[in-house]
Amino acid sequence: MRKAAAQLKKYRAKRDFTKTKEPSGAREVLPAEHRRFVIQKHAASHLHWDLRLELNGVFKSWAVTKGPSVDPADKRLAVEVEDHPLDYGDFEGTIPKSEYGGGTVMLWDRGFWAPADGTDPEKALRKGELKFNLAGEKLQGGWVIVRMRKDRDGGKRNNWLLIKHRDGYEKEAGASLDDDVSVASGRNMEAIAGGEGQGPSPFMLSARKAAVPDAVWHSNRDQKAMPLKATPASRNSPKAATRAEAA
Ligand code: MN
């Protein structure tokens, strides 16, 4: 945890927690059997989708300017941003306009992720290419995130490309991800901004079972092919699993 605290220095320095309701990272999240991911739709000065992958006690984070695309031909710019605390994965609400990242945040997708077969994710990120599988409510299957070379003038930011693999979970040109409500509260951006309806159901701060049956997920580690391919996504979404347990 000490390592995570050091990694969150940048995150904390950018924010005034007396003014924003964003978590400071002080809360301990519950352990999970698999690494978690969230994607937050963020209507800041420029609308973007924040991809966050749990790794070693923090969320590695990228701002995907146009949002993820399920079309493998449609590579999406993903700008590396500071590591975020794991309790950020339950944040949905509005950051005051005057504050860093001011605007409304929606929990657009969430679930579990795993590096592709045999990959050490830290090493892969250092090298600038991470292949991974997602088992979320909106996004599934294989993806890759690849770091781009910096321009001659250097540039402050690390830019990456987020690309969908062709594995049966892709959709061709023009496919839209227009199921534009929160996976955690069912609310649209307007309702979140207005503080209407129920708040988000917890994910990081609640005991939640894996989105996919263990047998399926574990086989993922040993096989080159994506085992998630054969399973209809909706039946294995965390939401569906939770409902089934509750029923
Ligand atoms: Mn953001």
mmCIF file of C-alpha atoms and ligand atoms in Angstrom:
data_model
loop_
_atom_site.group_PDB
_atom_site.id
_atom_site.type_symbol
_atom_site.label_atom_id
_atom_site.label_comp_id
_atom_site.label_asym_id
_atom_site.label_seq_id
_atom_site.Cartn_x
_atom_site.Cartn_y
_atom_site.Cartn_z
ATOM 1 C CA MET A 1 0.000 0.000 0.000
ATOM 2 C CA ARG A 2 2.929 2.340 0.616
ATOM 3 C CA LYS A 3 3.877 1.951 -2.996
ATOM 4 C CA ALA A 4 0.335 2.861 -4.037
ATOM 5 C CA ALA A 5 0.458 5.975 -1.844
ATOM 6 C CA ALA A 6 3.614 7.147 -3.612
ATOM 7 C CA GLN A 7 1.999 6.491 -6.965
ATOM 8 C CA LEU A 8 -0.938 8.707 -5.982
ATOM 9 C CA LYS A 9 1.154 11.816 -5.257
ATOM 10 C CA LYS A 10 0.355 13.387 -8.601
ATOM 11 C CA TYR A 11 -3.333 12.534 -8.304
ATOM 12 C CA ARG A 12 -3.568 14.172 -4.892
ATOM 13 C CA ALA A 13 -1.525 17.221 -5.817
ATOM 14 C CA LYS A 14 -3.968 18.077 -8.611
ATOM 15 C CA ARG A 15 -7.052 18.052 -6.389
ATOM 16 C CA ASP A 16 -8.502 19.917 -3.415
ATOM 17 C CA PHE A 17 -10.551 17.354 -1.538
ATOM 18 C CA THR A 18 -12.398 20.040 0.420
ATOM 19 C CA LYS A 19 -13.891 21.145 -2.914
ATOM 20 C CA THR A 20 -14.299 17.993 -4.984
ATOM 21 C CA LYS A 21 -16.171 14.882 -3.949
ATOM 22 C CA GLU A 22 -13.655 12.695 -5.746
ATOM 23 C CA PRO A 23 -12.099 10.105 -3.417
ATOM 24 C CA SER A 24 -8.676 10.896 -1.992
ATOM 25 C CA GLY A 25 -7.649 7.265 -2.118
ATOM 26 C CA ALA A 26 -7.738 6.908 1.651
ATOM 27 C CA ARG A 27 -10.366 4.186 1.594
ATOM 28 C CA GLU A 28 -9.229 0.630 1.320
ATOM 29 C CA VAL A 29 -11.118 -1.230 -1.395
ATOM 30 C CA LEU A 30 -12.067 -4.868 -1.065
ATOM 31 C CA PRO A 31 -9.745 -7.403 -2.594
ATOM 32 C CA ALA A 32 -10.961 -9.079 -5.765
ATOM 33 C CA GLU A 33 -10.014 -12.329 -7.377
ATOM 34 C CA HIS A 34 -9.387 -10.591 -10.696
ATOM 35 C CA ARG A 35 -8.055 -7.193 -11.651
ATOM 36 C CA ARG A 36 -10.845 -4.684 -12.082
ATOM 37 C CA PHE A 37 -11.351 -2.016 -14.720
ATOM 38 C CA VAL A 38 -13.658 0.937 -15.080
ATOM 39 C CA ILE A 39 -14.368 3.375 -17.885
ATOM 40 C CA GLN A 40 -15.727 6.733 -16.809
ATOM 41 C CA LYS A 41 -17.394 9.036 -19.293
ATOM 42 C CA HIS A 42 -16.216 12.489 -18.296
ATOM 43 C CA ALA A 43 -17.814 15.670 -19.607
ATOM 44 C CA ALA A 44 -14.918 17.960 -18.667
ATOM 45 C CA SER A 45 -13.910 20.915 -20.861
ATOM 46 C CA HIS A 46 -13.466 18.226 -23.534
ATOM 47 C CA LEU A 47 -15.650 15.137 -23.386
ATOM 48 C CA HIS A 48 -13.578 11.961 -23.009
ATOM 49 C CA TRP A 49 -13.740 8.438 -21.607
ATOM 50 C CA ASP A 50 -11.236 7.485 -18.880
ATOM 51 C CA LEU A 51 -9.979 3.911 -19.123
ATOM 52 C CA ARG A 52 -8.642 2.620 -15.817
ATOM 53 C CA LEU A 53 -6.952 -0.747 -15.329
ATOM 54 C CA GLU A 54 -6.218 -1.995 -11.805
ATOM 55 C CA LEU A 55 -2.549 -2.758 -11.372
ATOM 56 C CA ASN A 56 -0.546 -3.070 -8.136
ATOM 57 C CA GLY A 57 -2.920 -1.113 -5.948
ATOM 58 C CA VAL A 58 -3.764 1.757 -8.309
ATOM 59 C CA PHE A 59 -5.623 2.367 -11.547
ATOM 60 C CA LYS A 60 -3.352 2.929 -14.540
ATOM 61 C CA SER A 61 -5.326 5.555 -16.442
ATOM 62 C CA TRP A 62 -5.777 6.932 -19.939
ATOM 63 C CA ALA A 63 -8.147 9.589 -21.275
ATOM 64 C CA VAL A 64 -9.595 8.159 -24.471
ATOM 65 C CA THR A 65 -10.578 11.290 -26.352
ATOM 66 C CA LYS A 66 -13.301 9.809 -28.560
ATOM 67 C CA GLY A 67 -14.041 6.832 -26.342
ATOM 68 C CA PRO A 68 -13.218 3.195 -27.045
ATOM 69 C CA SER A 69 -14.255 1.777 -30.408
ATOM 70 C CA VAL A 70 -15.339 -1.816 -30.959
ATOM 71 C CA ASP A 71 -14.260 -1.522 -34.618
ATOM 72 C CA PRO A 72 -10.674 -2.863 -34.972
ATOM 73 C CA ALA A 73 -10.036 -0.405 -37.827
ATOM 74 C CA ASP A 74 -10.860 2.516 -35.586
ATOM 75 C CA LYS A 75 -7.799 3.210 -33.442
ATOM 76 C CA ARG A 76 -8.533 5.593 -30.625
ATOM 77 C CA LEU A 77 -6.129 8.069 -29.063
ATOM 78 C CA ALA A 78 -5.607 7.371 -25.364
ATOM 79 C CA VAL A 79 -3.677 10.032 -23.478
ATOM 80 C CA GLU A 80 -1.828 8.693 -20.441
ATOM 81 C CA VAL A 81 -2.860 10.443 -17.242
ATOM 82 C CA GLU A 82 -1.864 10.112 -13.602
ATOM 83 C CA ASP A 83 -2.529 6.908 -11.650
ATOM 84 C CA HIS A 84 -5.856 7.027 -9.824
ATOM 85 C CA PRO A 85 -6.806 5.453 -6.472
ATOM 86 C CA LEU A 86 -8.845 2.271 -6.580
ATOM 87 C CA ASP A 87 -11.804 3.834 -4.784
ATOM 88 C CA TYR A 88 -12.094 6.173 -7.774
ATOM 89 C CA GLY A 89 -13.671 3.184 -9.470
ATOM 90 C CA ASP A 90 -16.881 3.859 -7.548
ATOM 91 C CA PHE A 91 -16.976 7.589 -8.296
ATOM 92 C CA GLU A 92 -19.890 8.989 -10.237
ATOM 93 C CA GLY A 93 -20.997 12.580 -9.886
ATOM 94 C CA THR A 94 -20.018 16.106 -10.716
ATOM 95 C CA ILE A 95 -16.660 17.780 -10.129
ATOM 96 C CA PRO A 96 -17.135 21.544 -9.549
ATOM 97 C CA LYS A 97 -16.450 23.617 -12.670
ATOM 98 C CA SER A 98 -13.667 25.593 -10.994
ATOM 99 C CA GLU A 99 -11.781 22.430 -10.013
ATOM 100 C CA TYR A 100 -9.392 20.158 -11.907
ATOM 101 C CA GLY A 101 -11.389 18.027 -14.347
ATOM 102 C CA GLY A 102 -14.561 19.998 -13.619
ATOM 103 C CA GLY A 103 -17.632 18.336 -15.131
ATOM 104 C CA THR A 104 -19.854 15.291 -14.818
ATOM 105 C CA VAL A 105 -18.496 11.759 -14.477
ATOM 106 C CA MET A 106 -20.504 8.624 -15.380
ATOM 107 C CA LEU A 107 -19.506 5.037 -14.600
ATOM 108 C CA TRP A 108 -19.822 4.005 -18.243
ATOM 109 C CA ASP A 109 -18.448 0.471 -17.956
ATOM 110 C CA ARG A 110 -16.799 -1.769 -15.406
ATOM 111 C CA GLY A 111 -15.782 -5.347 -14.859
ATOM 112 C CA PHE A 112 -12.593 -7.374 -14.852
ATOM 113 C CA TRP A 113 -9.521 -7.482 -17.038
ATOM 114 C CA ALA A 114 -6.587 -9.813 -17.554
ATOM 115 C CA PRO A 115 -3.352 -9.438 -19.492
ATOM 116 C CA ALA A 116 -3.083 -11.665 -22.556
ATOM 117 C CA ASP A 117 -1.583 -15.067 -22.068
ATOM 118 C CA GLY A 118 1.707 -14.997 -20.191
ATOM 119 C CA THR A 119 2.081 -11.225 -20.232
ATOM 120 C CA ASP A 120 3.593 -9.390 -17.271
ATOM 121 C CA PRO A 121 1.437 -6.248 -17.430
ATOM 122 C CA GLU A 122 3.967 -3.918 -15.764
ATOM 123 C CA LYS A 123 6.681 -4.975 -18.154
ATOM 124 C CA ALA A 124 4.308 -4.718 -21.105
ATOM 125 C CA LEU A 125 3.325 -1.160 -20.179
ATOM 126 C CA ARG A 126 6.974 -0.168 -19.757
ATOM 127 C CA LYS A 127 7.662 -1.544 -23.202
ATOM 128 C CA GLY A 128 4.679 0.311 -24.565
ATOM 129 C CA GLU A 129 2.365 -2.463 -25.679
ATOM 130 C CA LEU A 130 -0.167 -4.279 -23.503
ATOM 131 C CA LYS A 131 -2.556 -6.871 -24.872
ATOM 132 C CA PHE A 132 -5.467 -7.576 -22.566
ATOM 133 C CA ASN A 133 -8.962 -9.010 -22.278
ATOM 134 C CA LEU A 134 -11.958 -7.196 -20.893
ATOM 135 C CA ALA A 135 -15.011 -8.744 -19.290
ATOM 136 C CA GLY A 136 -17.194 -5.704 -18.787
ATOM 137 C CA GLU A 137 -20.839 -4.901 -19.237
ATOM 138 C CA LYS A 138 -20.351 -2.958 -22.467
ATOM 139 C CA LEU A 139 -16.897 -4.031 -23.621
ATOM 140 C CA GLN A 140 -15.586 -7.556 -23.923
ATOM 141 C CA GLY A 141 -12.843 -9.530 -25.558
ATOM 142 C CA GLY A 142 -9.302 -8.698 -26.647
ATOM 143 C CA TRP A 143 -7.784 -5.220 -26.851
ATOM 144 C CA VAL A 144 -4.333 -3.729 -27.176
ATOM 145 C CA ILE A 145 -2.982 -0.400 -25.987
ATOM 146 C CA VAL A 146 0.188 0.757 -27.769
ATOM 147 C CA ARG A 147 2.369 3.748 -26.912
ATOM 148 C CA MET A 148 3.101 6.113 -29.794
ATOM 149 C CA ARG A 149 6.464 7.670 -30.454
ATOM 150 C CA LYS A 150 6.790 11.233 -29.198
ATOM 151 C CA ASP A 151 7.107 13.957 -31.819
ATOM 152 C CA ARG A 152 10.438 15.581 -32.338
ATOM 153 C CA ASP A 153 9.657 18.337 -29.849
ATOM 154 C CA GLY A 154 9.161 15.783 -27.109
ATOM 155 C CA GLY A 155 5.804 16.756 -25.695
ATOM 156 C CA LYS A 156 4.709 16.400 -22.120
ATOM 157 C CA ARG A 157 2.266 13.579 -22.546
ATOM 158 C CA ASN A 158 2.492 9.951 -23.474
ATOM 159 C CA ASN A 159 -0.001 9.182 -26.197
ATOM 160 C CA TRP A 160 -1.230 5.657 -26.777
ATOM 161 C CA LEU A 161 -3.636 4.013 -29.200
ATOM 162 C CA LEU A 162 -6.443 1.779 -27.942
ATOM 163 C CA ILE A 163 -7.411 -0.870 -30.473
ATOM 164 C CA LYS A 164 -10.000 -3.664 -30.466
ATOM 165 C CA HIS A 165 -8.801 -7.080 -31.537
ATOM 166 C CA ARG A 166 -10.668 -9.139 -34.099
ATOM 167 C CA ASP A 167 -11.959 -11.988 -31.931
ATOM 168 C CA GLY A 168 -15.704 -12.140 -32.376
ATOM 169 C CA TYR A 169 -16.409 -9.265 -29.990
ATOM 170 C CA GLU A 170 -15.617 -6.578 -32.537
ATOM 171 C CA LYS A 171 -18.192 -4.724 -34.562
ATOM 172 C CA GLU A 172 -17.474 -3.166 -37.899
ATOM 173 C CA ALA A 173 -17.549 0.451 -39.013
ATOM 174 C CA GLY A 174 -20.199 2.708 -37.649
ATOM 175 C CA ALA A 175 -21.067 0.568 -34.664
ATOM 176 C CA SER A 176 -22.010 2.887 -31.874
ATOM 177 C CA LEU A 177 -21.919 2.273 -28.166
ATOM 178 C CA ASP A 178 -25.032 4.280 -27.594
ATOM 179 C CA ASP A 179 -26.227 2.470 -24.502
ATOM 180 C CA ASP A 180 -25.380 5.704 -22.859
ATOM 181 C CA VAL A 181 -26.395 5.145 -19.281
ATOM 182 C CA SER A 182 -24.348 4.400 -16.196
ATOM 183 C CA VAL A 183 -23.645 0.731 -15.492
ATOM 184 C CA ALA A 184 -23.701 1.624 -11.798
ATOM 185 C CA SER A 185 -26.865 3.711 -11.517
ATOM 186 C CA GLY A 186 -28.721 3.469 -14.827
ATOM 187 C CA ARG A 187 -28.637 7.273 -15.058
ATOM 188 C CA ASN A 188 -27.741 9.401 -18.066
ATOM 189 C CA MET A 189 -25.364 12.370 -17.875
ATOM 190 C CA GLU A 190 -28.196 14.849 -17.284
ATOM 191 C CA ALA A 191 -29.552 12.884 -14.327
ATOM 192 C CA ILE A 192 -26.071 12.541 -12.811
ATOM 193 C CA ALA A 193 -25.386 16.246 -13.316
ATOM 194 C CA GLY A 194 -28.717 17.077 -11.696
ATOM 195 C CA GLY A 195 -28.071 14.753 -8.782
ATOM 196 C CA GLU A 196 -31.284 12.881 -9.582
ATOM 197 C CA GLY A 197 -32.111 9.255 -8.907
ATOM 198 C CA GLN A 198 -30.127 6.687 -7.017
ATOM 199 C CA GLY A 199 -26.381 6.928 -6.675
ATOM 200 C CA PRO A 200 -24.058 4.291 -8.110
ATOM 201 C CA SER A 201 -24.001 0.757 -6.735
ATOM 202 C CA PRO A 202 -20.531 0.000 -5.369
ATOM 203 C CA PHE A 203 -18.032 -2.177 -7.191
ATOM 204 C CA MET A 204 -14.635 -1.521 -5.610
ATOM 205 C CA LEU A 205 -16.097 -1.121 -2.151
ATOM 206 C CA SER A 206 -18.389 -4.133 -2.234
ATOM 207 C CA ALA A 207 -17.845 -7.852 -2.376
ATOM 208 C CA ARG A 208 -18.659 -8.677 -5.945
ATOM 209 C CA LYS A 209 -18.140 -11.987 -7.614
ATOM 210 C CA ALA A 210 -16.278 -12.336 -10.868
ATOM 211 C CA ALA A 211 -18.213 -11.424 -13.972
ATOM 212 C CA VAL A 212 -17.466 -14.704 -15.650
ATOM 213 C CA PRO A 213 -17.598 -18.208 -14.272
ATOM 214 C CA ASP A 214 -14.235 -19.118 -12.786
ATOM 215 C CA ALA A 215 -13.699 -22.039 -15.103
ATOM 216 C CA VAL A 216 -14.013 -19.789 -18.118
ATOM 217 C CA TRP A 217 -11.853 -17.040 -16.713
ATOM 218 C CA HIS A 218 -9.067 -19.286 -15.491
ATOM 219 C CA SER A 219 -8.807 -21.045 -18.819
ATOM 220 C CA ASN A 220 -8.034 -17.597 -20.175
ATOM 221 C CA ARG A 221 -4.637 -17.670 -18.556
ATOM 222 C CA ASP A 222 -3.577 -20.831 -20.263
ATOM 223 C CA GLN A 223 -4.941 -20.458 -23.741
ATOM 224 C CA LYS A 224 -3.986 -18.218 -26.576
ATOM 225 C CA ALA A 225 -7.524 -17.933 -27.857
ATOM 226 C CA MET A 226 -9.979 -15.782 -25.950
ATOM 227 C CA PRO A 227 -12.363 -18.109 -24.191
ATOM 228 C CA LEU A 228 -14.849 -15.300 -23.673
ATOM 229 C CA LYS A 229 -15.615 -15.446 -27.368
ATOM 230 C CA ALA A 230 -18.106 -18.259 -27.169
ATOM 231 C CA THR A 231 -20.090 -16.798 -24.298
ATOM 232 C CA PRO A 232 -22.822 -14.248 -24.895
ATOM 233 C CA ALA A 233 -21.640 -11.100 -23.189
ATOM 234 C CA SER A 234 -24.895 -10.060 -21.576
ATOM 235 C CA ARG A 235 -25.274 -13.274 -19.636
ATOM 236 C CA ASN A 236 -21.882 -12.782 -18.050
ATOM 237 C CA SER A 237 -22.040 -9.128 -17.179
ATOM 238 C CA PRO A 238 -21.355 -8.248 -13.550
ATOM 239 C CA LYS A 239 -24.866 -6.778 -13.382
ATOM 240 C CA ALA A 240 -26.454 -10.009 -14.559
ATOM 241 C CA ALA A 241 -24.342 -12.008 -12.135
ATOM 242 C CA THR A 242 -25.348 -9.777 -9.251
ATOM 243 C CA ARG A 243 -28.992 -9.975 -10.166
ATOM 244 C CA ALA A 244 -28.798 -13.738 -10.349
ATOM 245 C CA GLU A 245 -27.220 -13.869 -6.920
ATOM 246 C CA ALA A 246 -29.796 -11.520 -5.490
ATOM 247 C CA ALA A 247 -32.691 -13.444 -6.978
HETATM 248 MN MN MN B 1 -11.063 12.501 -17.045
#
